[in-house]
Structure formats: C-alpha cells, structure tokens
Amino acid sequence: SSAASDVYKRQVSTQSTWDFRDMSDKVVPELVKKKEARDAELKKKSDEEKIKKKADRKAKLAECIKRGEKWYKADLAEKKALIENKRQAKKAGNYYVPAEAKVAFVVRIKGINTLHPKPRKVLSLLRLRQLHNGVFVRLNKATIQMIRLIEPYVTFGYPSKESISKLIYKRGFGKVNGARIPIQTNELIEKELGKFGIICIVDLIHEIAEVGPHFKEANNFLWAFKLNPPKGGFNCKRHAFIQGGDWGNREEYINDLIINMLQPFQYSNNLTSVFYTHRTLP
C-alpha cells in the first residue's frame, strides 16, 4: 500500500509540473478575426450613438425648459394685464368685460337609456362614448349648437390652464396607431406632433389652453379622458346646474368638478352591509 501511495504521489507531482505550450503560438482562424473586428466596430458605433442620444436628450430638455419659461412669462404677463385693465375700468367708473372663452371641457354624465338617435350621434362625434368621459372642444358656432343638442346629457365649462395641465399630466393618453398609449415621455409627443412644432408636454398644454393653430391635431392626439365619479356623487342629474342640478354650463366651476373627478374612487365599506342585510340566515 505504501508503494502504491508513492506511485500516486509521483504521478500527481508529475501532472502538476507539466509544461503547457505557449498559447500565443496558436493560430487564430480567419473567421474569428473577422468576427472580432466586426464586434469591435459595432461596439464603437453603439457607443457613439449612445453619446449622441444623450447629447440630444440634454439639448431637448434644455429646449423644453426654455419653452416652459416662455409660456409661463406669457401667462404671467396676461394675468397682470387683465388685473390692470380691471383696475383702469373701475377707476374710470366702467366695467371690464374679458374675452370669451375659446375652449370648453365637456363631461358626459348620463348613459344611453332612452337616448334619442340625434344626441347619440353628436355624443359619438364628440368622442363621448362612455359615462364620465371628458374632451376638450373648441368653441365656435357649430360646436356650440352641437353642445346645445346634448346639453341634458353633459356638463361643461371653461377650464383654467391649471386644470388642463392636471388633466394631461394625470390622465393624459395619446392615440398612436389607434392604440391608447399613456403620455410618459416627451419623445412620444414629438414623434406624433413634432411636425406641428409641438415637441413636449408644455407645448401640448399651451396649444390646448390657447387654442393654437394646431389645436385640432393636438386634441385628436389626446384620447378622451376617463374620469372617476365625483366624490360624494352628483347633486341631481335631472336638473340643470343653474337650478341646483348638474347638467349644462357651469362656466369656471368646471374646475372644481375636474379636481373632484381626478381623485381616486374609493368604495364604501357599507356596500357589503347594504347588499347582504336583506338575506340574513334564519
């Protein structure tokens, strides 16, 4: 057994001291060389594209910030001019009448039961196909007549720029090849509306609020807003807003409704007791 162990140790020591050939003398096939060269070239191009995309994103972000500051200063100047005009009119003993609203936000508050075909068609044309759907509508003679036809089934008003911004930021979805895609990046807006000079969400909000020259394209890009039922429910859908109800024109009070309908809907814990109190076990 001792002789066998000596032989085994000799073999192990011999294997551990083997002298392998220098691998540098190994011949590399031509296909491997071509593949390595191609991979190196592709990696170089990929790195250059990454650096270029990063620089482009940085430049676009700076441009978006610049445009946002521009629109903010324009809105601030407009508000100051409005206050100054009111002061001057009051000082002269007159009344200042601001310009009429150019855009309205229309929300559907009734379903399709006992609905006449004509208002049903108008609701479909305005993309108000579901309950609590909301859309922006440019106000002109034709659209005002359409709203009058569906007035008992909708509520509408004149949203502020803050309300428009909250709607687009919180519930904004875009139409991309007929699909409903959430607006999460400026690249999506630039891809669909870049040819109209709208490259970021700030431009989109400004175009909707100010009813710019490409309002139609921007509004068609936006999917109809799907809102929650208002917290606390509606007052009375059978009566007009001016009579203490809900349907019809509520002017600037639409902003309160928008904020209320943007809140997440919470189910009441009392629903279970309501559903099961009439079926108690004996």
Coordinates of N, CA and C in Angstrom, one line a residue, residues 104 106 115 117-128 135-156:
A104 N -63.7 74.7 -24.3 CA -64.6 74.1 -23.2 C -64.2 72.7 -22.9
V106 N -66.0 69.2 -21.8 CA -67.3 68.6 -21.8 C -67.2 67.2 -21.2
L115 N -82.2 57.3 -25.1 CA -81.4 58.4 -25.7 C -81.8 58.5 -27.2
P117 N -81.7 59.2 -31.2 CA -80.5 58.9 -32.1 C -79.7 60.2 -32.4
K118 N -80.3 61.4 -32.4 CA -79.6 62.6 -32.8 C -78.6 62.9 -31.8
P119 N -79.0 63.1 -30.5 CA -77.9 63.3 -29.5 C -76.9 62.2 -29.3
R120 N -77.4 61.0 -29.6 CA -76.4 59.8 -29.5 C -75.3 60.0 -30.6
K121 N -75.7 60.5 -31.8 CA -74.8 60.7 -32.8 C -73.8 61.9 -32.5
V122 N -74.3 62.9 -31.9 CA -73.5 64.1 -31.5 C -72.5 63.6 -30.4
L123 N -73.0 62.9 -29.5 CA -72.0 62.4 -28.4 C -70.9 61.5 -29.0
S124 N -71.3 60.7 -30.0 CA -70.3 59.9 -30.7 C -69.3 60.8 -31.5
L125 N -69.8 61.8 -32.1 CA -68.9 62.7 -32.9 C -67.9 63.4 -31.9
L126 N -68.4 63.8 -30.7 CA -67.5 64.4 -29.7 C -66.7 63.4 -28.9
R127 N -66.7 62.2 -29.3 CA -66.0 61.1 -28.6 C -66.4 60.9 -27.2
L128 N -67.6 61.2 -26.8 CA -68.2 61.0 -25.5 C -69.0 59.7 -25.5
V135 N -63.8 65.6 -22.9 CA -63.0 66.0 -24.0 C -62.9 67.5 -24.1
F136 N -61.9 68.1 -24.7 CA -61.8 69.5 -25.0 C -62.5 69.8 -26.3
V137 N -63.2 70.9 -26.4 CA -64.0 71.3 -27.6 C -63.7 72.8 -27.8
R138 N -63.3 73.1 -29.1 CA -63.1 74.5 -29.4 C -64.4 75.1 -29.7
L139 N -64.7 76.2 -29.1 CA -66.0 76.9 -29.1 C -66.1 77.7 -30.4
N140 N -67.0 77.4 -31.2 CA -67.4 78.2 -32.4 C -68.9 77.9 -32.6
K141 N -69.5 78.5 -33.6 CA -70.9 78.4 -33.8 C -71.4 76.9 -34.0
A142 N -70.6 76.1 -34.7 CA -71.0 74.8 -34.9 C -71.0 73.9 -33.7
T143 N -69.9 74.0 -32.9 CA -69.7 73.2 -31.7 C -70.7 73.7 -30.6
I144 N -71.0 75.0 -30.5 CA -72.0 75.4 -29.6 C -73.3 74.9 -29.8
Q145 N -73.7 74.8 -31.1 CA -75.0 74.2 -31.5 C -75.0 72.7 -31.1
M146 N -73.9 72.0 -31.4 CA -73.8 70.6 -31.0 C -73.9 70.4 -29.5
I147 N -73.3 71.2 -28.7 CA -73.4 71.1 -27.3 C -74.8 71.4 -26.8
R148 N -75.5 72.3 -27.5 CA -76.9 72.5 -27.1 C -77.8 71.3 -27.3
L149 N -77.5 70.5 -28.3 CA -78.3 69.3 -28.6 C -78.1 68.3 -27.5
I150 N -76.9 68.2 -26.9 CA -76.6 67.2 -25.9 C -76.5 67.8 -24.5
E151 N -77.0 69.0 -24.3 CA -76.8 69.7 -23.0 C -77.4 68.9 -21.9
P152 N -78.6 68.2 -22.0 CA -79.2 67.5 -20.8 C -78.4 66.2 -20.5
Y153 N -77.4 65.9 -21.3 CA -76.6 64.6 -21.0 C -75.2 64.9 -20.6
V154 N -74.8 66.2 -20.6 CA -73.4 66.5 -20.3 C -73.4 67.7 -19.4
T155 N -72.2 68.0 -18.8 CA -71.9 69.2 -18.1 C -70.6 69.7 -18.7
F156 N -70.5 71.0 -18.8 CA -69.3 71.6 -19.5 C -69.0 73.0 -18.8

